PDB file of C-alpha atoms and ligand atoms in Angstrom:
ATOM      1  CA  MET A   1     192.661 144.585 197.559  1.00 60.00           C
ATOM      2  CA  ARG A   2     195.939 145.096 195.576  1.00 73.00           C
ATOM      3  CA  SER A   3     197.475 143.326 192.992  1.00 88.00           C
ATOM      4  CA  HIS A   4     201.015 142.626 195.452  1.00 96.00           C
ATOM      5  CA  ILE A   5     201.815 142.070 198.809  1.00 97.00           C
ATOM      6  CA  ALA A   6     205.108 143.337 199.893  1.00 98.00           C
ATOM      7  CA  ILE A   7     207.110 142.050 203.046  1.00 98.00           C
ATOM      8  CA  THR A   8     209.012 144.188 204.777  1.00 98.00           C
ATOM      9  CA  ARG A   9     210.975 144.687 207.900  1.00 98.00           C
ATOM     10  CA  GLY A  10     211.633 148.102 209.681  1.00 97.00           C
ATOM     11  CA  VAL A  11     215.553 148.890 209.964  1.00 98.00           C
ATOM     12  CA  SER A  12     216.942 146.989 213.475  1.00 98.00           C
ATOM     13  CA  ALA A  13     218.413 149.632 215.768  1.00 98.00           C
ATOM     14  CA  SER A  14     221.358 146.834 216.088  1.00 98.00           C
ATOM     15  CA  ILE A  15     222.128 147.794 212.031  1.00 98.00           C
ATOM     16  CA  ALA A  16     225.608 148.897 212.921  1.00 97.00           C
ATOM     17  CA  ARG A  17     226.477 145.251 213.647  1.00 97.00           C
ATOM     18  CA  CYS A  18     225.339 143.962 210.288  1.00 98.00           C
ATOM     19  CA  GLU A  19     227.348 141.541 208.435  1.00 98.00           C
ATOM     20  CA  LEU A  20     229.658 143.547 206.240  1.00 97.00           C
ATOM     21  CA  THR A  21     231.913 141.314 203.270  1.00 97.00           C
ATOM     22  CA  HIS A  22     232.878 143.883 200.360  1.00 95.00           C
ATOM     23  CA  LEU A  23     232.691 146.993 202.232  1.00 95.00           C
ATOM     24  CA  GLU A  24     234.269 148.837 204.791  1.00 97.00           C
ATOM     25  CA  ARG A  25     232.259 149.425 207.922  1.00 98.00           C
ATOM     26  CA  THR A  26     231.264 153.262 208.565  1.00 97.00           C
ATOM     27  CA  PRO A  27     228.452 155.054 210.587  1.00 97.00           C
ATOM     28  CA  ILE A  28     224.950 154.208 209.761  1.00 98.00           C
ATOM     29  CA  ASP A  29     222.661 157.408 210.438  1.00 98.00           C
ATOM     30  CA  LEU A  30     219.673 155.310 212.182  1.00 98.00           C
ATOM     31  CA  GLU A  31     217.470 157.630 211.890  1.00 98.00           C
ATOM     32  CA  LEU A  32     218.016 158.541 208.043  1.00 98.00           C
ATOM     33  CA  ALA A  33     217.757 154.856 207.711  1.00 98.00           C
ATOM     34  CA  ARG A  34     214.511 154.602 209.063  1.00 98.00           C
ATOM     35  CA  ALA A  35     213.362 157.755 207.065  1.00 98.00           C
ATOM     36  CA  GLN A  36     214.571 156.055 204.087  1.00 98.00           C
ATOM     37  CA  HIS A  37     213.320 152.680 204.886  1.00 98.00           C
ATOM     38  CA  LEU A  38     209.720 154.206 205.288  1.00 98.00           C
ATOM     39  CA  GLU A  39     210.157 156.114 202.048  1.00 98.00           C
ATOM     40  CA  TYR A  40     211.208 152.910 200.240  1.00 98.00           C
ATOM     41  CA  GLU A  41     207.698 151.045 201.552  1.00 98.00           C
ATOM     42  CA  ARG A  42     205.554 154.152 200.602  1.00 98.00           C
ATOM     43  CA  THR A  43     207.066 154.148 196.865  1.00 98.00           C
ATOM     44  CA  LEU A  44     206.116 150.183 197.068  1.00 98.00           C
ATOM     45  CA  GLY A  45     202.272 151.550 198.212  1.00 97.00           C
ATOM     46  CA  ARG A  46     202.302 154.072 195.411  1.00 97.00           C
ATOM     47  CA  LEU A  47     203.529 150.889 192.777  1.00 97.00           C
ATOM     48  CA  GLY A  48     200.447 148.977 194.178  1.00 96.00           C
ATOM     49  CA  CYS A  49     201.420 147.217 196.982  1.00 97.00           C
ATOM     50  CA  ASP A  50     199.907 146.325 199.825  1.00 97.00           C
ATOM     51  CA  VAL A  51     203.138 146.530 202.466  1.00 98.00           C
ATOM     52  CA  ARG A  52     203.069 144.217 205.338  1.00 98.00           C
ATOM     53  CA  ARG A  53     205.873 144.926 207.860  1.00 98.00           C
ATOM     54  CA  LEU A  54     207.224 142.498 209.905  1.00 98.00           C
ATOM     55  CA  PRO A  55     208.414 143.822 213.532  1.00 94.00           C
ATOM     56  CA  THR A  56     211.838 144.834 213.812  1.00 95.00           C
ATOM     57  CA  SER A  57     214.445 142.892 216.417  1.00 94.00           C
ATOM     58  CA  GLU A  58     217.984 143.837 217.700  1.00 96.00           C
ATOM     59  CA  ASP A  59     218.552 140.276 217.238  1.00 96.00           C
ATOM     60  CA  TRP A  60     218.592 140.250 213.907  1.00 97.00           C
ATOM     61  CA  PRO A  61     220.937 143.762 212.705  1.00 98.00           C
ATOM     62  CA  ASP A  62     220.054 142.409 208.965  1.00 98.00           C
ATOM     63  CA  GLY A  63     216.899 141.852 209.364  1.00 98.00           C
ATOM     64  CA  VAL A  64     215.791 144.579 207.004  1.00 98.00           C
ATOM     65  CA  PHE A  65     216.781 142.695 204.067  1.00 98.00           C
ATOM     66  CA  VAL A  66     213.998 140.135 204.109  1.00 98.00           C
ATOM     67  CA  GLU A  67     214.491 139.116 200.693  1.00 98.00           C
ATOM     68  CA  ASP A  68     217.605 136.977 201.947  1.00 98.00           C
ATOM     69  CA  ALA A  69     215.202 134.935 203.957  1.00 98.00           C
ATOM     70  CA  ALA A  70     212.949 133.378 201.605  1.00 98.00           C
ATOM     71  CA  VAL A  71     212.396 133.147 197.668  1.00 98.00           C
ATOM     72  CA  VAL A  72     208.542 133.343 196.731  1.00 98.00           C
ATOM     73  CA  LEU A  73     206.971 131.965 193.001  1.00 98.00           C
ATOM     74  CA  ASP A  74     203.351 132.070 192.537  1.00 97.00           C
ATOM     75  CA  GLU A  75     203.578 128.342 193.316  1.00 97.00           C
ATOM     76  CA  VAL A  76     205.425 127.964 196.071  1.00 98.00           C
ATOM     77  CA  ALA A  77     207.328 130.332 199.004  1.00 98.00           C
ATOM     78  CA  VAL A  78     211.364 128.297 199.551  1.00 98.00           C
ATOM     79  CA  VAL A  79     212.051 129.107 203.020  1.00 99.00           C
ATOM     80  CA  THR A  80     215.976 129.765 203.166  1.00 98.00           C
ATOM     81  CA  ARG A  81     218.607 128.939 205.306  1.00 98.00           C
ATOM     82  CA  PRO A  82     220.920 131.934 205.184  1.00 98.00           C
ATOM     83  CA  GLY A  83     224.622 131.676 204.607  1.00 98.00           C
ATOM     84  CA  ALA A  84     225.683 133.717 207.301  1.00 98.00           C
ATOM     85  CA  ALA A  85     224.833 132.209 210.839  1.00 98.00           C
ATOM     86  CA  SER A  86     224.299 135.688 212.401  1.00 97.00           C
ATOM     87  CA  ARG A  87     221.215 135.833 209.939  1.00 98.00           C
ATOM     88  CA  ARG A  88     219.280 132.392 210.664  1.00 98.00           C
ATOM     89  CA  GLY A  89     217.072 133.419 212.953  1.00 97.00           C
ATOM     90  CA  GLU A  90     215.552 136.033 210.161  1.00 98.00           C
ATOM     91  CA  THR A  91     213.503 133.199 208.588  1.00 98.00           C
ATOM     92  CA  ALA A  92     210.739 132.340 210.974  1.00 98.00           C
ATOM     93  CA  ALA A  93     208.741 135.440 211.394  1.00 98.00           C
ATOM     94  CA  VAL A  94     208.963 135.429 207.191  1.00 98.00           C
ATOM     95  CA  ALA A  95     207.805 131.991 207.218  1.00 98.00           C
ATOM     96  CA  ASP A  96     204.830 132.798 209.355  1.00 98.00           C
ATOM     97  CA  VAL A  97     203.581 135.686 207.542  1.00 98.00           C
ATOM     98  CA  LEU A  98     204.532 133.811 204.105  1.00 98.00           C
ATOM     99  CA  SER A  99     202.262 130.573 205.267  1.00 98.00           C
ATOM    100  CA  THR A 100     198.854 132.689 204.865  1.00 96.00           C
ATOM    101  CA  TYR A 101     199.861 133.263 201.269  1.00 97.00           C
ATOM    102  CA  ARG A 102     202.003 129.965 199.632  1.00 97.00           C
ATOM    103  CA  ARG A 103     202.557 126.543 200.517  1.00 98.00           C
ATOM    104  CA  LEU A 104     206.123 126.561 202.047  1.00 98.00           C
ATOM    105  CA  ALA A 105     209.225 124.702 201.435  1.00 98.00           C
ATOM    106  CA  TYR A 106     212.724 124.947 203.131  1.00 98.00           C
ATOM    107  CA  ILE A 107     216.103 124.621 202.495  1.00 98.00           C
ATOM    108  CA  VAL A 108     218.366 123.109 205.362  1.00 98.00           C
ATOM    109  CA  ALA A 109     221.465 121.982 206.595  1.00 98.00           C
ATOM    110  CA  PRO A 110     224.123 121.111 205.040  1.00 98.00           C
ATOM    111  CA  GLY A 111     222.321 123.724 202.510  1.00 98.00           C
ATOM    112  CA  THR A 112     222.584 127.404 202.733  1.00 98.00           C
ATOM    113  CA  LEU A 113     221.255 129.707 200.363  1.00 99.00           C
ATOM    114  CA  ASP A 114     219.910 133.971 200.317  1.00 98.00           C
ATOM    115  CA  GLY A 115     217.160 135.039 198.407  1.00 98.00           C
ATOM    116  CA  GLY A 116     219.610 137.475 197.159  1.00 98.00           C
ATOM    117  CA  ASP A 117     221.126 134.752 195.176  1.00 98.00           C
ATOM    118  CA  VAL A 118     218.268 133.730 193.241  1.00 98.00           C
ATOM    119  CA  LEU A 119     217.293 135.477 189.970  1.00 98.00           C
ATOM    120  CA  THR A 120     213.826 134.362 188.272  1.00 98.00           C
ATOM    121  CA  VAL A 121     213.422 135.650 185.347  1.00 98.00           C
ATOM    122  CA  GLY A 122     210.170 134.142 183.946  1.00 96.00           C
ATOM    123  CA  ARG A 123     210.639 130.092 184.296  1.00 97.00           C
ATOM    124  CA  SER A 124     214.357 130.126 184.432  1.00 98.00           C
ATOM    125  CA  ILE A 125     216.057 130.278 188.070  1.00 98.00           C
ATOM    126  CA  PHE A 126     219.762 131.210 188.633  1.00 98.00           C
ATOM    127  CA  VAL A 127     221.311 131.261 191.816  1.00 98.00           C
ATOM    128  CA  GLY A 128     224.399 132.626 192.447  1.00 98.00           C
ATOM    129  CA  LEU A 129     227.042 129.943 194.023  1.00 98.00           C
ATOM    130  CA  SER A 130     228.464 132.338 196.342  1.00 98.00           C
ATOM    131  CA  SER A 131     230.329 133.030 199.773  1.00 97.00           C
ATOM    132  CA  ARG A 132     226.632 132.762 200.773  1.00 98.00           C
ATOM    133  CA  THR A 133     224.750 129.979 198.772  1.00 98.00           C
ATOM    134  CA  ASN A 134     226.683 126.664 198.392  1.00 98.00           C
ATOM    135  CA  SER A 135     226.096 123.992 195.803  1.00 98.00           C
ATOM    136  CA  GLU A 136     223.956 121.556 198.241  1.00 98.00           C
ATOM    137  CA  GLY A 137     221.366 124.682 198.978  1.00 98.00           C
ATOM    138  CA  ILE A 138     220.793 125.069 195.640  1.00 98.00           C
ATOM    139  CA  GLU A 139     220.211 121.553 194.591  1.00 98.00           C
ATOM    140  CA  GLN A 140     217.412 121.893 197.313  1.00 98.00           C
ATOM    141  CA  MET A 141     216.258 124.719 195.572  1.00 98.00           C
ATOM    142  CA  ARG A 142     216.240 122.855 191.976  1.00 98.00           C
ATOM    143  CA  ARG A 143     214.241 120.030 193.921  1.00 98.00           C
ATOM    144  CA  ALA A 144     211.713 122.449 195.307  1.00 98.00           C
ATOM    145  CA  VAL A 145     211.017 124.362 192.148  1.00 98.00           C
ATOM    146  CA  GLU A 146     211.316 121.780 189.271  1.00 98.00           C
ATOM    147  CA  PRO A 147     207.927 120.233 189.765  1.00 98.00           C
ATOM    148  CA  PHE A 148     206.572 123.467 189.179  1.00 98.00           C
ATOM    149  CA  GLY A 149     208.088 123.777 185.715  1.00 98.00           C
ATOM    150  CA  TYR A 150     210.696 125.713 186.646  1.00 98.00           C
ATOM    151  CA  THR A 151     214.284 125.406 185.688  1.00 98.00           C
ATOM    152  CA  VAL A 152     217.101 126.172 187.986  1.00 98.00           C
ATOM    153  CA  SER A 153     221.367 126.933 186.707  1.00 98.00           C
ATOM    154  CA  THR A 154     223.925 128.007 188.613  1.00 98.00           C
ATOM    155  CA  ALA A 155     225.492 131.390 188.201  1.00 98.00           C
ATOM    156  CA  THR A 156     229.010 132.001 188.787  1.00 98.00           C
ATOM    157  CA  VAL A 157     229.455 135.230 191.247  1.00 98.00           C
ATOM    158  CA  GLU A 158     232.894 136.507 191.844  1.00 97.00           C
ATOM    159  CA  GLY A 159     233.258 139.415 193.548  1.00 97.00           C
ATOM    160  CA  CYS A 160     230.515 140.733 194.736  1.00 98.00           C
ATOM    161  CA  LEU A 161     228.185 139.754 197.513  1.00 97.00           C
ATOM    162  CA  HIS A 162     224.969 137.954 195.767  1.00 98.00           C
ATOM    163  CA  LEU A 163     224.340 137.295 192.514  1.00 98.00           C
ATOM    164  CA  LYS A 164     221.882 140.138 192.586  1.00 98.00           C
ATOM    165  CA  SER A 165     224.495 142.525 193.267  1.00 98.00           C
ATOM    166  CA  ALA A 166     225.581 141.898 190.072  1.00 98.00           C
ATOM    167  CA  ALA A 167     222.527 141.023 187.527  1.00 98.00           C
ATOM    168  CA  THR A 168     218.670 141.653 188.198  1.00 98.00           C
ATOM    169  CA  ALA A 169     215.845 141.476 185.599  1.00 98.00           C
ATOM    170  CA  VAL A 170     214.361 144.660 184.371  1.00 98.00           C
ATOM    171  CA  ASP A 171     211.780 142.602 182.155  1.00 97.00           C
ATOM    172  CA  ASP A 172     211.632 139.299 181.308  1.00 97.00           C
ATOM    173  CA  ALA A 173     213.870 139.049 178.405  1.00 97.00           C
ATOM    174  CA  THR A 174     216.478 141.792 179.561  1.00 98.00           C
ATOM    175  CA  LEU A 175     218.954 141.811 182.746  1.00 98.00           C
ATOM    176  CA  LEU A 176     220.714 145.047 184.281  1.00 98.00           C
ATOM    177  CA  VAL A 177     224.258 143.653 184.751  1.00 98.00           C
ATOM    178  CA  ASN A 178     227.838 144.116 185.679  1.00 98.00           C
ATOM    179  CA  ARG A 179     229.916 142.036 184.219  1.00 98.00           C
ATOM    180  CA  ARG A 180     232.941 141.888 185.920  1.00 98.00           C
ATOM    181  CA  TRP A 181     230.947 139.855 188.770  1.00 98.00           C
ATOM    182  CA  ILE A 182     229.533 137.312 186.561  1.00 98.00           C
ATOM    183  CA  VAL A 183     229.721 135.258 183.866  1.00 98.00           C
ATOM    184  CA  ASP A 184     227.720 136.301 181.068  1.00 96.00           C
ATOM    185  CA  ARG A 185     227.358 133.473 178.769  1.00 97.00           C
ATOM    186  CA  GLU A 186     225.506 131.198 181.633  1.00 98.00           C
ATOM    187  CA  PHE A 187     222.650 133.664 180.926  1.00 98.00           C
ATOM    188  CA  GLY A 188     221.916 132.373 177.484  1.00 95.00           C
ATOM    189  CA  SER A 189     219.754 134.414 175.142  1.00 95.00           C
ATOM    190  CA  LEU A 190     218.857 136.987 177.793  1.00 98.00           C
ATOM    191  CA  GLU A 191     219.919 140.753 176.498  1.00 97.00           C
ATOM    192  CA  LEU A 192     222.253 142.139 179.091  1.00 98.00           C
ATOM    193  CA  VAL A 193     222.189 146.023 179.746  1.00 98.00           C
ATOM    194  CA  ASP A 194     225.840 147.147 181.663  1.00 98.00           C
ATOM    195  CA  VAL A 195     225.846 149.314 184.115  1.00 98.00           C
ATOM    196  CA  ASP A 196     227.746 152.595 183.756  1.00 98.00           C
ATOM    197  CA  PRO A 197     231.914 151.547 184.472  1.00 98.00           C
ATOM    198  CA  ASP A 198     231.458 154.705 187.036  1.00 98.00           C
ATOM    199  CA  GLU A 199     228.824 152.468 189.132  1.00 98.00           C
ATOM    200  CA  PRO A 200     229.711 149.340 189.827  1.00 98.00           C
ATOM    201  CA  MET A 201     227.020 148.987 192.237  1.00 98.00           C
ATOM    202  CA  ALA A 202     224.424 149.610 189.880  1.00 98.00           C
ATOM    203  CA  ALA A 203     223.080 146.408 188.861  1.00 98.00           C
ATOM    204  CA  ASN A 204     220.279 145.982 191.159  1.00 98.00           C
ATOM    205  CA  VAL A 205     216.830 146.533 189.626  1.00 98.00           C
ATOM    206  CA  ALA A 206     213.347 146.039 191.730  1.00 98.00           C
ATOM    207  CA  ARG A 207     210.417 144.704 189.439  1.00 98.00           C
ATOM    208  CA  VAL A 208     207.361 145.501 191.472  1.00 97.00           C
ATOM    209  CA  GLY A 209     204.625 144.120 189.049  1.00 93.00           C
ATOM    210  CA  PRO A 210     204.719 145.888 185.991  1.00 94.00           C
ATOM    211  CA  ASN A 211     206.939 148.737 187.397  1.00 96.00           C
ATOM    212  CA  LEU A 212     210.766 149.089 188.425  1.00 98.00           C
ATOM    213  CA  LEU A 213     212.241 150.652 191.505  1.00 98.00           C
ATOM    214  CA  TYR A 214     215.682 152.151 191.272  1.00 98.00           C
ATOM    215  CA  PRO A 215     218.378 153.800 193.605  1.00 98.00           C
ATOM    216  CA  SER A 216     218.807 158.019 193.108  1.00 98.00           C
ATOM    217  CA  ALA A 217     222.401 156.977 193.720  1.00 98.00           C
ATOM    218  CA  PHE A 218     223.026 155.537 190.054  1.00 98.00           C
ATOM    219  CA  PRO A 219     221.919 158.602 187.631  1.00 98.00           C
ATOM    220  CA  ARG A 220     224.067 157.130 184.527  1.00 98.00           C
ATOM    221  CA  THR A 221     222.796 153.680 184.726  1.00 98.00           C
ATOM    222  CA  ARG A 222     219.564 154.945 185.146  1.00 98.00           C
ATOM    223  CA  GLU A 223     219.991 157.049 182.647  1.00 98.00           C
ATOM    224  CA  ARG A 224     220.844 154.068 180.314  1.00 98.00           C
ATOM    225  CA  LEU A 225     217.889 152.580 181.482  1.00 98.00           C
ATOM    226  CA  GLU A 226     215.510 155.742 180.699  1.00 98.00           C
ATOM    227  CA  ARG A 227     216.932 155.605 176.885  1.00 97.00           C
ATOM    228  CA  ARG A 228     215.346 152.216 176.714  1.00 97.00           C
ATOM    229  CA  GLY A 229     211.997 153.106 177.754  1.00 97.00           C
ATOM    230  CA  PHE A 230     212.180 152.166 180.917  1.00 97.00           C
ATOM    231  CA  ALA A 231     210.705 154.395 184.309  1.00 97.00           C
ATOM    232  CA  PRO A 232     211.814 153.486 187.073  1.00 98.00           C
ATOM    233  CA  ALA A 233     210.554 154.996 190.338  1.00 98.00           C
ATOM    234  CA  ILE A 234     213.406 156.661 192.566  1.00 98.00           C
ATOM    235  CA  VAL A 235     214.746 156.185 195.794  1.00 98.00           C
ATOM    236  CA  ASP A 236     216.968 157.102 197.878  1.00 98.00           C
ATOM    237  CA  VAL A 237     218.854 154.276 199.763  1.00 98.00           C
ATOM    238  CA  SER A 238     221.912 155.760 200.818  1.00 98.00           C
ATOM    239  CA  GLU A 239     222.088 154.448 204.424  1.00 98.00           C
ATOM    240  CA  LEU A 240     221.082 150.627 203.876  1.00 98.00           C
ATOM    241  CA  ALA A 241     223.916 150.898 201.256  1.00 98.00           C
ATOM    242  CA  LYS A 242     226.713 151.126 203.901  1.00 98.00           C
ATOM    243  CA  ALA A 243     225.026 147.488 205.288  1.00 98.00           C
ATOM    244  CA  GLU A 244     225.433 146.179 201.720  1.00 97.00           C
ATOM    245  CA  GLY A 245     221.472 146.300 200.969  1.00 97.00           C
ATOM    246  CA  ALA A 246     220.130 147.357 197.851  1.00 95.00           C
ATOM    247  CA  VAL A 247     216.500 147.983 196.643  1.00 98.00           C
ATOM    248  CA  THR A 248     215.756 144.322 195.736  1.00 98.00           C
ATOM    249  CA  CYS A 249     216.503 143.140 199.580  1.00 97.00           C
ATOM    250  CA  CYS A 250     214.371 145.255 201.679  1.00 98.00           C
ATOM    251  CA  SER A 251     211.505 143.437 200.440  1.00 98.00           C
ATOM    252  CA  LEU A 252     209.541 140.261 199.383  1.00 98.00           C
ATOM    253  CA  ILE A 253     207.123 140.747 196.268  1.00 98.00           C
ATOM    254  CA  LEU A 254     204.246 138.570 195.827  1.00 97.00           C
ATOM    255  CA  PHE A 255     200.972 138.184 193.562  1.00 92.00           C
ATOM    256  CA  ALA A 256     198.087 138.578 196.388  1.00 86.00           C
ATOM    257  CA  ALA A 257     195.826 136.546 193.933  1.00 65.00           C
ATOM    258  CA  ASN A 258     197.424 133.139 194.854  1.00 46.00           C
TER     259      ASN A 258
HETATM  260  C1  CIR B 301     224.480 140.882 204.880  1.00 69.85           C
HETATM  261  O1  CIR B 301     225.635 140.995 204.620  1.00 69.85           O
HETATM  262  O2  CIR B 301     224.036 139.797 204.589  1.00 69.85           O
HETATM  263  C2  CIR B 301     223.176 142.096 204.667  1.00 69.85           C
HETATM  264  N1  CIR B 301     224.831 143.304 205.425  1.00 69.85           N
HETATM  265  C3  CIR B 301     223.077 142.816 203.220  1.00 69.85           C
HETATM  266  C4  CIR B 301     221.941 141.967 202.991  1.00 69.85           C
HETATM  267  C5  CIR B 301     222.100 142.678 201.200  1.00 69.85           C
HETATM  268  N2  CIR B 301     220.772 141.471 200.732  1.00 69.85           N
HETATM  269  C6  CIR B 301     220.636 141.383 199.700  1.00 69.85           C
HETATM  270  O3  CIR B 301     221.761 141.927 198.692  1.00 69.85           O
HETATM  271  N3  CIR B 301     220.031 140.684 199.150  1.00 69.85           N
END
């Protein structure tokens, strides 16, 4: 068995009706989006994951963005209550597959929380207070994970959709960030690598075990990562980016060993 499982969901035929917050709606080429998503899954496979793809549904235009439906730690998976009402039904199938691998906890009303707002770095969990995640959701997250030795801190998010639009981890000591959308001192002693100023959307990099996965759209920021010795696998996710998605949001990566 491979060391990691990646849970994904195919691109819905209704993705043109996706939620949009900071982007203008532009046409999404469904065939191309699906081809890019397939290549994304194949790359996860090459990076050592068993990919478990959930069935698509026209009921969930944003269903491909499975990251928002759960937060998976080694000890527990927290099934979210997404901030956008249109996305709440996405969690059932994700919870179902996760129950094979983890005990489950749930965010419940009036809490809201999107997985895209949850950045885990070792035993530190930063949760963005955003248009999708509220204080009650963060408090419930804290209660679910603190018994396992995690600390949960609230992070300011302004100008972008999710915390992980602005900050993701490249390793357990380093974040890739767009400082304009976060408050940098909230991340304590972690080292911050800035995106290239011409690439504001470039702060989202996915960790896949010891590897990184990164979009082809941000060559300048990629060069910054490479100069520091990181060598991410590259995927083109241009069509999913039109739906305000990036690389972390299209999968839930978990250790298979638990
Ligand atoms: C939404 O607005 O919910 C979707 N169109 C995009 C979600 C992207 N998710 C993520 O970055 N975690």
